[in-house]
Amino acid sequence: MLVVVRVGSGREALMRWWAGWGVVAGVAVLAACGSSGDGGGVGASGSRSSEPSAGTSASASAGSSGAASGSATGGGPSSSPTASASPAGCAAGHTDVTVSPGDAVERHLCVRPGTVVSLVLRPRVDDKRWAAAHSSAPAFVLLSGWRVDSDGTAHTTLRCATVRPGAADVSVTAKTPDVAGAARPAFTLHVSVVPYPTQG
């Protein structure tokens, strides 16, 4: 019986086997490296995307700080107290104004339309006496009932306009009795007639 052994074919098969194993091993190594690299990249990328950047964090903290300061200060600028306080303090109906020695020679008074003001001037401590009272705008503030008592106390009534707003200066003069010359202003009341605020 004749047995023929083909050494060349067996060697070729063995080489093909080794070559195939090498390819498989190379592919496995490359796949492992690739997956390891990709996984690290995704992890780094994921971690970066999940955390805000320093600029974003600073902006957010600045915004929250600004919002906190805005809420602490009550937001925008508030309204002016002077504009609202003056009309709110205006006298209405009837009011008395008394001038005593040593008081300021000028005074301001805010009233509502139709207000009646009783002006009383106490006796002077110098050699002068109250002489007369005048209104710079009778259409807004009309004077009536001027009189001077025997003790030197002067009285007059101010009737303010009932419709229109406006202003007038009420000047009271004084002079030395039995001395020639005109009486000079000794006290001035600045009256402002301010309408009632409108509703709605």
mmCIF file with all atom_site columns, N, CA and C in Angstrom, residues 106-158:
data_model
loop_
_atom_site.group_PDB
_atom_site.id
_atom_site.type_symbol
_atom_site.label_atom_id
_atom_site.label_alt_id
_atom_site.label_comp_id
_atom_site.label_asym_id
_atom_site.label_entity_id
_atom_site.label_seq_id
_atom_site.pdbx_PDB_ins_code
_atom_site.Cartn_x
_atom_site.Cartn_y
_atom_site.Cartn_z
_atom_site.occupancy
_atom_site.B_iso_or_equiv
_atom_site.pdbx_formal_charge
_atom_site.auth_seq_id
_atom_site.auth_comp_id
_atom_site.auth_asym_id
_atom_site.auth_atom_id
_atom_site.pdbx_PDB_model_num
ATOM 1   N N  . GLU A 1 106 ? -40.646 134.548 56.707 1.00 0.00 ? 106 GLU A N  1
ATOM 2   C CA . GLU A 1 106 ? -41.308 133.925 55.555 1.00 0.00 ? 106 GLU A CA 1
ATOM 3   C C  . GLU A 1 106 ? -41.773 132.537 55.948 1.00 0.00 ? 106 GLU A C  1
ATOM 4   N N  . ARG A 1 107 ? -42.915 132.159 55.409 1.00 0.00 ? 107 ARG A N  1
ATOM 5   C CA . ARG A 1 107 ? -43.461 130.830 55.688 1.00 0.00 ? 107 ARG A CA 1
ATOM 6   C C  . ARG A 1 107 ? -44.195 130.334 54.454 1.00 0.00 ? 107 ARG A C  1
ATOM 7   N N  . HIS A 1 108 ? -44.202 128.999 54.264 1.00 0.00 ? 108 HIS A N  1
ATOM 8   C CA . HIS A 1 108 ? -44.892 128.387 53.126 1.00 0.00 ? 108 HIS A CA 1
ATOM 9   C C  . HIS A 1 108 ? -46.093 127.596 53.632 1.00 0.00 ? 108 HIS A C  1
ATOM 10  N N  . LEU A 1 109 ? -47.172 127.661 52.874 1.00 0.00 ? 109 LEU A N  1
ATOM 11  C CA . LEU A 1 109 ? -48.398 126.964 53.241 1.00 0.00 ? 109 LEU A CA 1
ATOM 12  C C  . LEU A 1 109 ? -49.022 126.348 51.993 1.00 0.00 ? 109 LEU A C  1
ATOM 13  N N  . CYS A 1 110 ? -49.339 125.063 52.069 1.00 0.00 ? 110 CYS A N  1
ATOM 14  C CA . CYS A 1 110 ? -50.019 124.361 50.979 1.00 0.00 ? 110 CYS A CA 1
ATOM 15  C C  . CYS A 1 110 ? -51.455 124.095 51.404 1.00 0.00 ? 110 CYS A C  1
ATOM 16  N N  . VAL A 1 111 ? -52.410 124.462 50.548 1.00 0.00 ? 111 VAL A N  1
ATOM 17  C CA . VAL A 1 111 ? -53.824 124.287 50.876 1.00 0.00 ? 111 VAL A CA 1
ATOM 18  C C  . VAL A 1 111 ? -54.559 123.680 49.688 1.00 0.00 ? 111 VAL A C  1
ATOM 19  N N  . ARG A 1 112 ? -55.694 123.086 49.990 1.00 0.00 ? 112 ARG A N  1
ATOM 20  C CA . ARG A 1 112 ? -56.593 122.583 48.949 1.00 0.00 ? 112 ARG A CA 1
ATOM 21  C C  . ARG A 1 112 ? -57.535 123.703 48.524 1.00 0.00 ? 112 ARG A C  1
ATOM 22  N N  . PRO A 1 113 ? -58.095 123.601 47.324 1.00 0.00 ? 113 PRO A N  1
ATOM 23  C CA . PRO A 1 113 ? -59.042 124.635 46.874 1.00 0.00 ? 113 PRO A CA 1
ATOM 24  C C  . PRO A 1 113 ? -60.202 124.791 47.859 1.00 0.00 ? 113 PRO A C  1
ATOM 25  N N  . GLY A 1 114 ? -60.585 126.052 48.089 1.00 0.00 ? 114 GLY A N  1
ATOM 26  C CA . GLY A 1 114 ? -61.699 126.340 48.983 1.00 0.00 ? 114 GLY A CA 1
ATOM 27  C C  . GLY A 1 114 ? -61.329 126.429 50.451 1.00 0.00 ? 114 GLY A C  1
ATOM 28  N N  . THR A 1 115 ? -60.056 126.273 50.787 1.00 0.00 ? 115 THR A N  1
ATOM 29  C CA . THR A 1 115 ? -59.635 126.333 52.187 1.00 0.00 ? 115 THR A CA 1
ATOM 30  C C  . THR A 1 115 ? -59.696 127.772 52.700 1.00 0.00 ? 115 THR A C  1
ATOM 31  N N  . VAL A 1 116 ? -60.098 127.939 53.959 1.00 0.00 ? 116 VAL A N  1
ATOM 32  C CA . VAL A 1 116 ? -60.136 129.243 54.618 1.00 0.00 ? 116 VAL A CA 1
ATOM 33  C C  . VAL A 1 116 ? -59.039 129.256 55.679 1.00 0.00 ? 116 VAL A C  1
ATOM 34  N N  . VAL A 1 117 ? -58.154 130.249 55.606 1.00 0.00 ? 117 VAL A N  1
ATOM 35  C CA . VAL A 1 117 ? -57.023 130.348 56.527 1.00 0.00 ? 117 VAL A CA 1
ATOM 36  C C  . VAL A 1 117 ? -57.229 131.568 57.422 1.00 0.00 ? 117 VAL A C  1
ATOM 37  N N  . SER A 1 118 ? -57.140 131.338 58.726 1.00 0.00 ? 118 SER A N  1
ATOM 38  C CA . SER A 1 118 ? -57.184 132.440 59.690 1.00 0.00 ? 118 SER A CA 1
ATOM 39  C C  . SER A 1 118 ? -55.756 132.790 60.076 1.00 0.00 ? 118 SER A C  1
ATOM 40  N N  . LEU A 1 119 ? -55.298 133.983 59.664 1.00 0.00 ? 119 LEU A N  1
ATOM 41  C CA . LEU A 1 119 ? -53.934 134.425 59.934 1.00 0.00 ? 119 LEU A CA 1
ATOM 42  C C  . LEU A 1 119 ? -53.944 135.369 61.137 1.00 0.00 ? 119 LEU A C  1
ATOM 43  N N  . VAL A 1 120 ? -53.158 135.009 62.145 1.00 0.00 ? 120 VAL A N  1
ATOM 44  C CA . VAL A 1 120 ? -53.063 135.803 63.369 1.00 0.00 ? 120 VAL A CA 1
ATOM 45  C C  . VAL A 1 120 ? -51.608 136.203 63.566 1.00 0.00 ? 120 VAL A C  1
ATOM 46  N N  . LEU A 1 121 ? -51.357 137.495 63.718 1.00 0.00 ? 121 LEU A N  1
ATOM 47  C CA . LEU A 1 121 ? -50.000 138.005 63.926 1.00 0.00 ? 121 LEU A CA 1
ATOM 48  C C  . LEU A 1 121 ? -49.924 138.610 65.325 1.00 0.00 ? 121 LEU A C  1
ATOM 49  N N  . ARG A 1 122 ? -49.114 138.003 66.186 1.00 0.00 ? 122 ARG A N  1
ATOM 50  C CA . ARG A 1 122 ? -48.985 138.472 67.559 1.00 0.00 ? 122 ARG A CA 1
ATOM 51  C C  . ARG A 1 122 ? -48.334 139.857 67.599 1.00 0.00 ? 122 ARG A C  1
ATOM 52  N N  . PRO A 1 123 ? -48.557 140.584 68.675 1.00 0.00 ? 123 PRO A N  1
ATOM 53  C CA . PRO A 1 123 ? -47.977 141.939 68.772 1.00 0.00 ? 123 PRO A CA 1
ATOM 54  C C  . PRO A 1 123 ? -46.456 141.921 68.622 1.00 0.00 ? 123 PRO A C  1
ATOM 55  N N  . ARG A 1 124 ? -45.931 142.928 67.969 1.00 0.00 ? 124 ARG A N  1
ATOM 56  C CA . ARG A 1 124 ? -44.495 143.038 67.752 1.00 0.00 ? 124 ARG A CA 1
ATOM 57  C C  . ARG A 1 124 ? -43.829 143.529 69.023 1.00 0.00 ? 124 ARG A C  1
ATOM 58  N N  . VAL A 1 125 ? -42.537 143.192 69.158 1.00 0.00 ? 125 VAL A N  1
ATOM 59  C CA . VAL A 1 125 ? -41.793 143.601 70.347 1.00 0.00 ? 125 VAL A CA 1
ATOM 60  C C  . VAL A 1 125 ? -40.935 144.830 70.086 1.00 0.00 ? 125 VAL A C  1
ATOM 61  N N  . ASP A 1 126 ? -40.904 145.292 68.818 1.00 0.00 ? 126 ASP A N  1
ATOM 62  C CA . ASP A 1 126 ? -40.173 146.526 68.514 1.00 0.00 ? 126 ASP A CA 1
ATOM 63  C C  . ASP A 1 126 ? -41.141 147.701 68.555 1.00 0.00 ? 126 ASP A C  1
ATOM 64  N N  . ASP A 1 127 ? -40.739 148.836 68.003 1.00 0.00 ? 127 ASP A N  1
ATOM 65  C CA . ASP A 1 127 ? -41.579 150.030 68.039 1.00 0.00 ? 127 ASP A CA 1
ATOM 66  C C  . ASP A 1 127 ? -42.570 150.093 66.886 1.00 0.00 ? 127 ASP A C  1
ATOM 67  N N  . LYS A 1 128 ? -42.663 148.989 66.094 1.00 0.00 ? 128 LYS A N  1
ATOM 68  C CA . LYS A 1 128 ? -43.562 148.998 64.947 1.00 0.00 ? 128 LYS A CA 1
ATOM 69  C C  . LYS A 1 128 ? -44.843 148.235 65.262 1.00 0.00 ? 128 LYS A C  1
ATOM 70  N N  . ARG A 1 129 ? -45.838 148.548 64.457 1.00 0.00 ? 129 ARG A N  1
ATOM 71  C CA . ARG A 1 129 ? -47.117 147.832 64.567 1.00 0.00 ? 129 ARG A CA 1
ATOM 72  C C  . ARG A 1 129 ? -47.506 147.309 63.194 1.00 0.00 ? 129 ARG A C  1
ATOM 73  N N  . TRP A 1 130 ? -48.277 146.216 63.200 1.00 0.00 ? 130 TRP A N  1
ATOM 74  C CA . TRP A 1 130 ? -48.777 145.676 61.944 1.00 0.00 ? 130 TRP A CA 1
ATOM 75  C C  . TRP A 1 130 ? -49.666 146.735 61.293 1.00 0.00 ? 130 TRP A C  1
ATOM 76  N N  . ALA A 1 131 ? -49.472 146.907 59.969 1.00 0.00 ? 131 ALA A N  1
ATOM 77  C CA . ALA A 1 131 ? -50.187 147.989 59.287 1.00 0.00 ? 131 ALA A CA 1
ATOM 78  C C  . ALA A 1 131 ? -51.265 147.480 58.329 1.00 0.00 ? 131 ALA A C  1
ATOM 79  N N  . ALA A 1 132 ? -50.895 146.528 57.446 1.00 0.00 ? 132 ALA A N  1
ATOM 80  C CA . ALA A 1 132 ? -51.854 146.065 56.446 1.00 0.00 ? 132 ALA A CA 1
ATOM 81  C C  . ALA A 1 132 ? -51.375 144.743 55.857 1.00 0.00 ? 132 ALA A C  1
ATOM 82  N N  . ALA A 1 133 ? -52.276 144.064 55.133 1.00 0.00 ? 133 ALA A N  1
ATOM 83  C CA . ALA A 1 133 ? -51.951 142.799 54.461 1.00 0.00 ? 133 ALA A CA 1
ATOM 84  C C  . ALA A 1 133 ? -52.390 142.894 53.018 1.00 0.00 ? 133 ALA A C  1
ATOM 85  N N  . HIS A 1 134 ? -51.606 142.305 52.122 1.00 0.00 ? 134 HIS A N  1
ATOM 86  C CA . HIS A 1 134 ? -51.887 142.359 50.686 1.00 0.00 ? 134 HIS A CA 1
ATOM 87  C C  . HIS A 1 134 ? -51.666 140.974 50.080 1.00 0.00 ? 134 HIS A C  1
ATOM 88  N N  . SER A 1 135 ? -52.471 140.655 49.052 1.00 0.00 ? 135 SER A N  1
ATOM 89  C CA . SER A 1 135 ? -52.317 139.406 48.305 1.00 0.00 ? 135 SER A CA 1
ATOM 90  C C  . SER A 1 135 ? -51.819 139.720 46.904 1.00 0.00 ? 135 SER A C  1
ATOM 91  N N  . SER A 1 136 ? -50.802 138.984 46.470 1.00 0.00 ? 136 SER A N  1
ATOM 92  C CA . SER A 1 136 ? -50.263 139.221 45.128 1.00 0.00 ? 136 SER A CA 1
ATOM 93  C C  . SER A 1 136 ? -51.174 138.672 44.040 1.00 0.00 ? 136 SER A C  1
ATOM 94  N N  . ALA A 1 137 ? -52.086 137.785 44.386 1.00 0.00 ? 137 ALA A N  1
ATOM 95  C CA . ALA A 1 137 ? -52.998 137.200 43.398 1.00 0.00 ? 137 ALA A CA 1
ATOM 96  C C  . ALA A 1 137 ? -54.350 136.956 44.059 1.00 0.00 ? 137 ALA A C  1
ATOM 97  N N  . PRO A 1 138 ? -55.196 137.979 44.135 1.00 0.00 ? 138 PRO A N  1
ATOM 98  C CA . PRO A 1 138 ? -56.508 137.817 44.780 1.00 0.00 ? 138 PRO A CA 1
ATOM 99  C C  . PRO A 1 138 ? -57.380 136.753 44.125 1.00 0.00 ? 138 PRO A C  1
ATOM 100 N N  . ALA A 1 139 ? -57.107 136.437 42.848 1.00 0.00 ? 139 ALA A N  1
ATOM 101 C CA . ALA A 1 139 ? -57.899 135.392 42.192 1.00 0.00 ? 139 ALA A CA 1
ATOM 102 C C  . ALA A 1 139 ? -57.668 134.031 42.830 1.00 0.00 ? 139 ALA A C  1
ATOM 103 N N  . PHE A 1 140 ? -56.531 133.866 43.460 1.00 0.00 ? 140 PHE A N  1
ATOM 104 C CA . PHE A 1 140 ? -56.219 132.590 44.105 1.00 0.00 ? 140 PHE A CA 1
ATOM 105 C C  . PHE A 1 140 ? -56.345 132.670 45.628 1.00 0.00 ? 140 PHE A C  1
ATOM 106 N N  . VAL A 1 141 ? -55.905 133.774 46.211 1.00 0.00 ? 141 VAL A N  1
ATOM 107 C CA . VAL A 1 141 ? -56.003 133.963 47.666 1.00 0.00 ? 141 VAL A CA 1
ATOM 108 C C  . VAL A 1 141 ? -56.561 135.371 47.907 1.00 0.00 ? 141 VAL A C  1
ATOM 109 N N  . LEU A 1 142 ? -57.790 135.430 48.414 1.00 0.00 ? 142 LEU A N  1
ATOM 110 C CA . LEU A 1 142 ? -58.466 136.703 48.644 1.00 0.00 ? 142 LEU A CA 1
ATOM 111 C C  . LEU A 1 142 ? -58.477 137.006 50.138 1.00 0.00 ? 142 LEU A C  1
ATOM 112 N N  . LEU A 1 143 ? -58.048 138.210 50.494 1.00 0.00 ? 143 LEU A N  1
ATOM 113 C CA . LEU A 1 143 ? -57.992 138.618 51.899 1.00 0.00 ? 143 LEU A CA 1
ATOM 114 C C  . LEU A 1 143 ? -59.273 139.365 52.284 1.00 0.00 ? 143 LEU A C  1
ATOM 115 N N  . SER A 1 144 ? -59.649 139.179 53.544 1.00 0.00 ? 144 SER A N  1
ATOM 116 C CA . SER A 1 144 ? -60.807 139.915 54.061 1.00 0.00 ? 144 SER A CA 1
ATOM 117 C C  . SER A 1 144 ? -60.708 139.992 55.579 1.00 0.00 ? 144 SER A C  1
ATOM 118 N N  . GLY A 1 145 ? -61.445 140.977 56.160 1.00 0.00 ? 145 GLY A N  1
ATOM 119 C CA . GLY A 1 145 ? -61.547 141.082 57.620 1.00 0.00 ? 145 GLY A CA 1
ATOM 120 C C  . GLY A 1 145 ? -60.287 141.520 58.315 1.00 0.00 ? 145 GLY A C  1
ATOM 121 N N  . TRP A 1 146 ? -59.477 142.383 57.663 1.00 0.00 ? 146 TRP A N  1
ATOM 122 C CA . TRP A 1 146 ? -58.254 142.853 58.333 1.00 0.00 ? 146 TRP A CA 1
ATOM 123 C C  . TRP A 1 146 ? -58.619 143.762 59.515 1.00 0.00 ? 146 TRP A C  1
ATOM 124 N N  . ARG A 1 147 ? -57.932 143.481 60.658 1.00 0.00 ? 147 ARG A N  1
ATOM 125 C CA . ARG A 1 147 ? -58.116 144.355 61.816 1.00 0.00 ? 147 ARG A CA 1
ATOM 126 C C  . ARG A 1 147 ? -56.906 144.210 62.740 1.00 0.00 ? 147 ARG A C  1
ATOM 127 N N  . VAL A 1 148 ? -56.670 145.254 63.528 1.00 0.00 ? 148 VAL A N  1
ATOM 128 C CA . VAL A 1 148 ? -55.588 145.242 64.517 1.00 0.00 ? 148 VAL A CA 1
ATOM 129 C C  . VAL A 1 148 ? -56.197 145.568 65.876 1.00 0.00 ? 148 VAL A C  1
ATOM 130 N N  . ASP A 1 149 ? -56.019 144.662 66.830 1.00 0.00 ? 149 ASP A N  1
ATOM 131 C CA . ASP A 1 149 ? -56.562 144.871 68.173 1.00 0.00 ? 149 ASP A CA 1
ATOM 132 C C  . ASP A 1 149 ? -55.769 145.946 68.914 1.00 0.00 ? 149 ASP A C  1
ATOM 133 N N  . SER A 1 150 ? -56.325 146.365 70.032 1.00 0.00 ? 150 SER A N  1
ATOM 134 C CA . SER A 1 150 ? -55.679 147.413 70.824 1.00 0.00 ? 150 SER A CA 1
ATOM 135 C C  . SER A 1 150 ? -54.334 146.969 71.378 1.00 0.00 ? 150 SER A C  1
ATOM 136 N N  . ASP A 1 151 ? -54.143 145.690 71.564 1.00 0.00 ? 151 ASP A N  1
ATOM 137 C CA . ASP A 1 151 ? -52.862 145.195 72.081 1.00 0.00 ? 151 ASP A CA 1
ATOM 138 C C  . ASP A 1 151 ? -51.827 145.001 70.971 1.00 0.00 ? 151 ASP A C  1
ATOM 139 N N  . GLY A 1 152 ? -52.222 145.229 69.712 1.00 0.00 ? 152 GLY A N  1
ATOM 140 C CA . GLY A 1 152 ? -51.298 145.120 68.592 1.00 0.00 ? 152 GLY A CA 1
ATOM 141 C C  . GLY A 1 152 ? -51.406 143.810 67.819 1.00 0.00 ? 152 GLY A C  1
ATOM 142 N N  . THR A 1 153 ? -52.318 142.918 68.227 1.00 0.00 ? 153 THR A N  1
ATOM 143 C CA . THR A 1 153 ? -52.519 141.662 67.493 1.00 0.00 ? 153 THR A CA 1
ATOM 144 C C  . THR A 1 153 ? -53.315 141.932 66.225 1.00 0.00 ? 153 THR A C  1
ATOM 145 N N  . ALA A 1 154 ? -52.825 141.408 65.100 1.00 0.00 ? 154 ALA A N  1
ATOM 146 C CA . ALA A 1 154 ? -53.485 141.623 63.807 1.00 0.00 ? 154 ALA A CA 1
ATOM 147 C C  . ALA A 1 154 ? -54.166 140.327 63.365 1.00 0.00 ? 154 ALA A C  1
ATOM 148 N N  . HIS A 1 155 ? -55.282 140.487 62.669 1.00 0.00 ? 155 HIS A N  1
ATOM 149 C CA . HIS A 1 155 ? -56.060 139.347 62.189 1.00 0.00 ? 155 HIS A CA 1
ATOM 150 C C  . HIS A 1 155 ? -56.461 139.590 60.737 1.00 0.00 ? 155 HIS A C  1
ATOM 151 N N  . THR A 1 156 ? -56.515 138.536 59.962 1.00 0.00 ? 156 THR A N  1
ATOM 152 C CA . THR A 1 156 ? -57.073 138.593 58.610 1.00 0.00 ? 156 THR A CA 1
ATOM 153 C C  . THR A 1 156 ? -57.473 137.191 58.195 1.00 0.00 ? 156 THR A C  1
ATOM 154 N N  . THR A 1 157 ? -58.355 137.101 57.213 1.00 0.00 ? 157 THR A N  1
ATOM 155 C CA . THR A 1 157 ? -58.849 135.811 56.717 1.00 0.00 ? 157 THR A CA 1
ATOM 156 C C  . THR A 1 157 ? -58.452 135.653 55.264 1.00 0.00 ? 157 THR A C  1
ATOM 157 N N  . LEU A 1 158 ? -57.919 134.475 54.927 1.00 0.00 ? 158 LEU A N  1
ATOM 158 C CA . LEU A 1 158 ? -57.504 134.161 53.555 1.00 0.00 ? 158 LEU A CA 1
ATOM 159 C C  . LEU A 1 158 ? -58.480 133.139 52.996 1.00 0.00 ? 158 LEU A C  1
#
